[in-house]
Amino acid sequence: MNAGTPIVAAEALTKRFAESVAVDGLTFSVDRGEIFGLVGPDGAGKTTTMRMLAGVLPPDAGSIVVDSVDVVADPEGAKQHISYMPQRFGLYEDLTVDENIRFYADLFEVPSALREERATRLLAASGMSQFRARLAGQLSGGMKQKLGLTCALVHTPQVLLLDEPTTGVDPVSRRDFWRILYGLREEGVTILISTAYLDEAERCNRLALLYGGRVLYCDTPVALKRHMPGALIVITSSAGRDARAAIARLAGVSNVVLVGDGVHAVVDDSRLRIPELRQALEGVNVPFANIAVGEPSIEDVFMALLDDPEAPR
Amino acid sequence: MFERIIAIIIKEFIELRRDNSARFRLIVPTILQMLLFGYAATYEVYHVSTAVLDLDHSQESRELLSHFTASNRFDVVEEARSQRDITAAIDRSDAAVALVIHAGFAELLRKGRSAPLQVIVDGTNSNTALIALGYVNAIAANFAKDYATDLAQRISGTAGARQVQVVLEQRPWFNPDLNGRWFFVPGLIGTLTLVIVVNLTAFAIVREREVGTLEQIMVSPIRPVEFILGKTVPFFVIGLFQVALIVAVGTLWFQVPFAGNPLVLVLGSVLFLLSTLALGLLISTLCSTQQQAFSLNFFILNPFFILSGFSFPISSMPQVLQWLTYVNPLRYYLVVIRGTFLKGVGLGVLWPELAAMAAIALILLATSILRFRKSLE
């Protein structure tokens, strides 16, 4: 229980479905009180990993320990420590907000004395206090997710597993949702969140980049950016398409993508390539305002890593 | 443990209360079906349209035909003049039965010989045809008996009337008027609860799987058995309510007598409901969407009706199908229902049926619970 041992430890986790390998020797650990992100595109194995951690899907190989409980050997015992919120939280749409909470509180045998206090606090935190008598089916998508979170938290778990909780949720609700998660972290809840939104990954303390059922990298967002092979070049231009066409095939340039106000490109060596890029653009008369090294986002890092033959696979 | 079971039961009833159409679905179709079966489903045949052709024009031929006209089983719609008229009437479906009395009918009778009555029946509806033929036979036999007695009397005075005769005295037990309604209405307890309980149970669980609440429940510390109990108890209650509703409508509205011990019927109903709950649970493990459950229910429930003795006698089925009926809980339940309603027999007679239902319920429940646990993985 000391701070040194990770609260979640997955080792060499493997799961096969028929012909395909969904999770392939996954190893990572999560420290107590951090928000840990499992980040990757659809099909990277995020949901499968989450379900194995939650004890609803037995792994083919590997071990999982959550809060000193061996999840593979004793999935039932782990359930008191864990709360798992699947991609689509199972709310009863014909039950009210209150009735949903009460139902999940009953399932976890939360004493009725504690229940009301917790429900009140959780609903207040998510700004849903005035909707307690509303049917869950009549809530907006973002509110449904918040209610799901409230139901998942009503038994105050040590570890919260969230599987793509913000997929399909509007940006404002997403921000609310993250605010709630930060609040929970303050209370000492460890949060494991999976997401396909790479901008969300930056909000995590640490994250594992998942691809094809394997961890590409596992580190803090800042450290991950240092793994960026080469540098991100930001070209501000009113003629993004022309700019992209002009530089896409140059040596040492990869991942040229259109952005709102120009083009992003990854180059192997910024000092060497910036003059070349400038020359190429001027050579075909593409107007551009600025060309400089930019701060890469996790998305840029991820895309660059996928293209990098030297990245671990 | 009980807290969790009760939580699910409460949730289930709240959902049921919110679902306005559910109350409608539970009560209206049941009553409607009862009215349909009570009034429309009858094997008895009345007012069969009949064409007659009398080529004899004798007192005897008119006498015989008047027996038919007097009966409410037959309505003489056409007095034909030729064989061709008769054929046409049957072809056009104007008449379902045609009676032809050929010339010389009375002469044969007066000589004490048998005289033929030609009967043509439209066999398209084999069931009605068969029953109508039975009535024709009965009326003709009646006429023959009267005529024979009469003839004997005329020939040799009153002494001649004392011929040796076998007189059939029909006295059907348990249903003296052979009222079809008495047969069908109690049977509905079995068929209607089977459909309602299997459907409700299968849909309720498949819906949780489809919406994703099942997975949510399974990550809680609840045990599958607790979930199954919490999920099925409400439908058990609903099933008992259905039984009570049908018994009430059957005895109060249709005046079907209840001769036996109500407790025996309750015991039989409990065992039968357990089988239907298990069947619903089993179907739910085979389906991941409500659409699939719908078609599977349809596919499974039909053979249950046909092989139950609800409307078709089991003893007339091919041997292989008869064997199949032994695994059908509805078969036994119908025996219990009709036994308690009409015959008034008790445990002493019905225990084999009750034991068979208990065994089926036990096997179905065990299988469905095991399968359900597996389907969660």
Short mmCIF file of N, CA and C in Angstrom, two decimals, chain A residues 51 54 56-58 76 79-80 82-86 88-96 99 102-112 115 135 152, chain B residues 1-4 6-8 10-11 14-19 207-224 227 231 376-377:
data_model
loop_
_atom_site.label_atom_id
_atom_site.label_comp_id
_atom_site.label_asym_id
_atom_site.label_seq_id
_atom_site.Cartn_x
_atom_site.Cartn_y
_atom_site.Cartn_z
N ARG A 51 -11.18 -4.19 -20.40
CA ARG A 51 -12.06 -5.26 -19.92
C ARG A 51 -11.28 -6.31 -19.15
N ALA A 54 -10.63 -4.90 -15.76
CA ALA A 54 -11.85 -4.86 -14.94
C ALA A 54 -12.27 -6.24 -14.45
N VAL A 56 -13.60 -8.64 -16.36
CA VAL A 56 -14.72 -9.25 -17.08
C VAL A 56 -14.26 -10.10 -18.26
N LEU A 57 -13.00 -9.98 -18.61
CA LEU A 57 -12.47 -10.75 -19.74
C LEU A 57 -11.16 -11.40 -19.28
N PRO A 58 -11.14 -12.72 -19.19
CA PRO A 58 -9.91 -13.35 -18.74
C PRO A 58 -8.83 -13.30 -19.83
N GLU A 76 -13.61 -11.54 -8.86
CA GLU A 76 -14.69 -11.07 -8.00
C GLU A 76 -14.14 -10.18 -6.88
N LYS A 79 -13.36 -6.61 -7.83
CA LYS A 79 -14.45 -5.71 -8.23
C LYS A 79 -14.78 -4.65 -7.19
N GLN A 80 -14.49 -4.95 -5.91
CA GLN A 80 -14.75 -3.94 -4.89
C GLN A 80 -13.77 -2.77 -4.99
N ILE A 82 -12.34 -1.76 -7.91
CA ILE A 82 -12.33 -1.18 -9.25
C ILE A 82 -13.71 -0.65 -9.60
N SER A 83 -13.72 0.39 -10.37
CA SER A 83 -14.95 0.75 -11.04
C SER A 83 -14.64 0.85 -12.52
N TYR A 84 -15.46 0.20 -13.31
CA TYR A 84 -15.19 0.16 -14.74
C TYR A 84 -16.35 0.81 -15.46
N MET A 85 -16.04 1.76 -16.27
CA MET A 85 -17.08 2.42 -17.05
C MET A 85 -16.82 2.12 -18.52
N PRO A 86 -17.62 1.23 -19.11
CA PRO A 86 -17.41 0.88 -20.52
C PRO A 86 -17.72 2.07 -21.41
N ARG A 88 -19.87 2.56 -23.58
CA ARG A 88 -21.26 2.96 -23.46
C ARG A 88 -21.70 2.53 -22.08
N PHE A 89 -21.82 3.49 -21.17
CA PHE A 89 -22.20 3.11 -19.82
C PHE A 89 -23.62 2.60 -19.81
N GLY A 90 -23.84 1.52 -19.06
CA GLY A 90 -25.16 0.91 -19.03
C GLY A 90 -26.11 1.63 -18.12
N LEU A 91 -26.69 2.70 -18.62
CA LEU A 91 -27.71 3.39 -17.83
C LEU A 91 -29.06 2.82 -18.19
N TYR A 92 -29.95 2.80 -17.21
CA TYR A 92 -31.32 2.42 -17.51
C TYR A 92 -32.07 3.67 -17.90
N GLU A 93 -32.41 3.76 -19.18
CA GLU A 93 -32.97 5.00 -19.68
C GLU A 93 -34.36 5.28 -19.14
N ASP A 94 -35.06 4.24 -18.71
CA ASP A 94 -36.40 4.49 -18.18
C ASP A 94 -36.38 4.62 -16.66
N LEU A 95 -35.19 4.75 -16.09
CA LEU A 95 -35.07 5.06 -14.67
C LEU A 95 -34.57 6.49 -14.54
N THR A 96 -34.92 7.14 -13.44
CA THR A 96 -34.45 8.51 -13.26
C THR A 96 -32.98 8.50 -12.84
N GLU A 99 -32.73 7.07 -9.44
CA GLU A 99 -32.97 5.62 -9.40
C GLU A 99 -31.78 4.84 -9.96
N ARG A 102 -29.21 4.87 -7.23
CA ARG A 102 -29.57 3.98 -6.14
C ARG A 102 -29.35 2.51 -6.54
N PHE A 103 -29.69 2.22 -7.79
CA PHE A 103 -29.52 0.84 -8.25
C PHE A 103 -28.05 0.40 -8.17
N TYR A 104 -27.16 1.26 -8.68
CA TYR A 104 -25.75 0.87 -8.64
C TYR A 104 -25.20 0.88 -7.22
N ALA A 105 -25.74 1.77 -6.38
CA ALA A 105 -25.32 1.76 -4.97
C ALA A 105 -25.74 0.44 -4.31
N ASP A 106 -26.95 -0.02 -4.64
CA ASP A 106 -27.42 -1.30 -4.09
C ASP A 106 -26.55 -2.46 -4.55
N LEU A 107 -26.17 -2.44 -5.83
CA LEU A 107 -25.37 -3.54 -6.35
C LEU A 107 -24.04 -3.64 -5.61
N PHE A 108 -23.50 -2.47 -5.25
CA PHE A 108 -22.22 -2.48 -4.54
C PHE A 108 -22.41 -2.46 -3.02
N GLU A 109 -23.67 -2.59 -2.62
CA GLU A 109 -24.01 -2.63 -1.20
C GLU A 109 -23.43 -1.44 -0.44
N VAL A 110 -23.61 -0.27 -1.01
CA VAL A 110 -23.20 0.94 -0.31
C VAL A 110 -24.22 1.20 0.80
N PRO A 111 -23.77 1.37 2.03
CA PRO A 111 -24.72 1.60 3.12
C PRO A 111 -25.58 2.83 2.83
N SER A 112 -26.86 2.73 3.14
CA SER A 112 -27.78 3.81 2.74
C SER A 112 -27.41 5.13 3.43
N ARG A 115 -24.86 6.69 1.18
CA ARG A 115 -25.25 6.81 -0.22
C ARG A 115 -25.73 8.21 -0.58
N LEU A 135 -35.58 11.38 -16.21
CA LEU A 135 -35.27 10.04 -16.73
C LEU A 135 -33.91 10.10 -17.43
N ALA A 152 -20.65 5.00 -11.43
CA ALA A 152 -19.42 4.21 -11.30
C ALA A 152 -18.67 4.58 -10.03
N MET B 1 -26.41 -10.11 -0.24
CA MET B 1 -26.91 -10.89 -1.37
C MET B 1 -28.35 -10.53 -1.66
N PHE B 2 -29.19 -10.53 -0.57
CA PHE B 2 -30.60 -10.24 -0.79
C PHE B 2 -30.80 -8.80 -1.22
N GLU B 3 -29.94 -7.93 -0.70
CA GLU B 3 -30.04 -6.52 -1.05
C GLU B 3 -29.90 -6.35 -2.56
N ARG B 4 -28.95 -7.09 -3.14
CA ARG B 4 -28.72 -6.95 -4.58
C ARG B 4 -29.87 -7.54 -5.38
N ILE B 6 -32.94 -7.80 -4.39
CA ILE B 6 -34.09 -6.90 -4.25
C ILE B 6 -33.89 -5.65 -5.09
N ALA B 7 -32.63 -5.17 -5.17
CA ALA B 7 -32.35 -3.99 -6.00
C ALA B 7 -32.79 -4.25 -7.44
N ILE B 8 -32.48 -5.43 -7.95
CA ILE B 8 -32.84 -5.74 -9.33
C ILE B 8 -34.36 -5.89 -9.47
N ILE B 10 -36.66 -4.44 -7.67
CA ILE B 10 -37.26 -3.09 -7.62
C ILE B 10 -37.08 -2.40 -8.97
N LYS B 11 -35.85 -2.48 -9.47
CA LYS B 11 -35.56 -1.83 -10.75
C LYS B 11 -36.47 -2.36 -11.84
N ILE B 14 -39.95 -0.96 -11.45
CA ILE B 14 -40.02 0.46 -11.84
C ILE B 14 -40.08 0.55 -13.37
N GLU B 15 -39.21 -0.22 -14.03
CA GLU B 15 -39.19 -0.18 -15.48
C GLU B 15 -40.53 -0.60 -16.06
N LEU B 16 -41.11 -1.60 -15.43
CA LEU B 16 -42.39 -2.12 -15.90
C LEU B 16 -43.49 -1.07 -15.70
N ARG B 17 -43.40 -0.35 -14.57
CA ARG B 17 -44.41 0.66 -14.27
C ARG B 17 -44.30 1.82 -15.26
N ARG B 18 -43.05 2.16 -15.61
CA ARG B 18 -42.85 3.28 -16.53
C ARG B 18 -43.31 2.91 -17.95
N ASP B 19 -43.23 1.64 -18.24
CA ASP B 19 -43.54 1.18 -19.59
C ASP B 19 -45.05 1.05 -19.73
N ARG B 207 -32.31 -7.31 -23.77
CA ARG B 207 -32.26 -5.85 -23.82
C ARG B 207 -31.08 -5.33 -22.99
N GLU B 208 -30.87 -5.94 -21.82
CA GLU B 208 -29.74 -5.49 -20.99
C GLU B 208 -28.42 -5.75 -21.71
N ARG B 209 -28.39 -6.87 -22.43
CA ARG B 209 -27.15 -7.17 -23.16
C ARG B 209 -26.95 -6.16 -24.29
N GLU B 210 -28.07 -5.86 -24.98
CA GLU B 210 -28.00 -4.98 -26.13
C GLU B 210 -27.63 -3.55 -25.72
N VAL B 211 -28.25 -3.07 -24.66
CA VAL B 211 -28.01 -1.69 -24.22
C VAL B 211 -26.65 -1.56 -23.53
N GLY B 212 -26.13 -2.65 -23.02
CA GLY B 212 -24.82 -2.59 -22.38
C GLY B 212 -24.89 -2.56 -20.86
N THR B 213 -26.13 -2.61 -20.32
CA THR B 213 -26.24 -2.59 -18.87
C THR B 213 -25.79 -3.92 -18.25
N LEU B 214 -25.86 -4.98 -19.05
CA LEU B 214 -25.48 -6.29 -18.51
C LEU B 214 -24.01 -6.30 -18.13
N GLU B 215 -23.18 -5.74 -19.02
CA GLU B 215 -21.74 -5.71 -18.74
C GLU B 215 -21.48 -4.86 -17.49
N GLN B 216 -22.25 -3.76 -17.41
CA GLN B 216 -22.09 -2.87 -16.25
C GLN B 216 -22.42 -3.60 -14.95
N ILE B 217 -23.48 -4.41 -15.02
CA ILE B 217 -23.88 -5.14 -13.81
C ILE B 217 -22.83 -6.18 -13.47
N MET B 218 -22.24 -6.77 -14.50
CA MET B 218 -21.30 -7.85 -14.24
C MET B 218 -19.95 -7.36 -13.70
N VAL B 219 -19.66 -6.07 -13.82
CA VAL B 219 -18.43 -5.60 -13.19
C VAL B 219 -18.69 -5.22 -11.73
N SER B 220 -19.94 -5.32 -11.31
CA SER B 220 -20.23 -5.12 -9.89
C SER B 220 -20.06 -6.47 -9.20
N PRO B 221 -20.03 -6.48 -7.87
CA PRO B 221 -19.77 -7.76 -7.20
C PRO B 221 -20.95 -8.73 -7.26
N ILE B 222 -21.96 -8.44 -8.03
CA ILE B 222 -23.13 -9.33 -8.08
C ILE B 222 -22.74 -10.68 -8.66
N ARG B 223 -23.38 -11.73 -8.15
CA ARG B 223 -23.13 -13.07 -8.70
C ARG B 223 -24.20 -13.36 -9.74
N PRO B 224 -23.83 -14.15 -10.76
CA PRO B 224 -24.82 -14.44 -11.82
C PRO B 224 -26.14 -14.97 -11.26
N PHE B 227 -28.24 -12.19 -10.08
CA PHE B 227 -28.82 -11.47 -11.22
C PHE B 227 -30.01 -12.24 -11.78
N LYS B 231 -33.85 -11.04 -11.78
CA LYS B 231 -34.43 -10.81 -13.09
C LYS B 231 -35.68 -11.66 -13.29
N LEU B 376 -21.70 -14.80 -20.29
CA LEU B 376 -21.21 -13.53 -19.78
C LEU B 376 -19.73 -13.34 -20.07
N GLU B 377 -19.05 -14.45 -20.32
CA GLU B 377 -17.59 -14.35 -20.47
C GLU B 377 -17.20 -13.77 -21.83
#
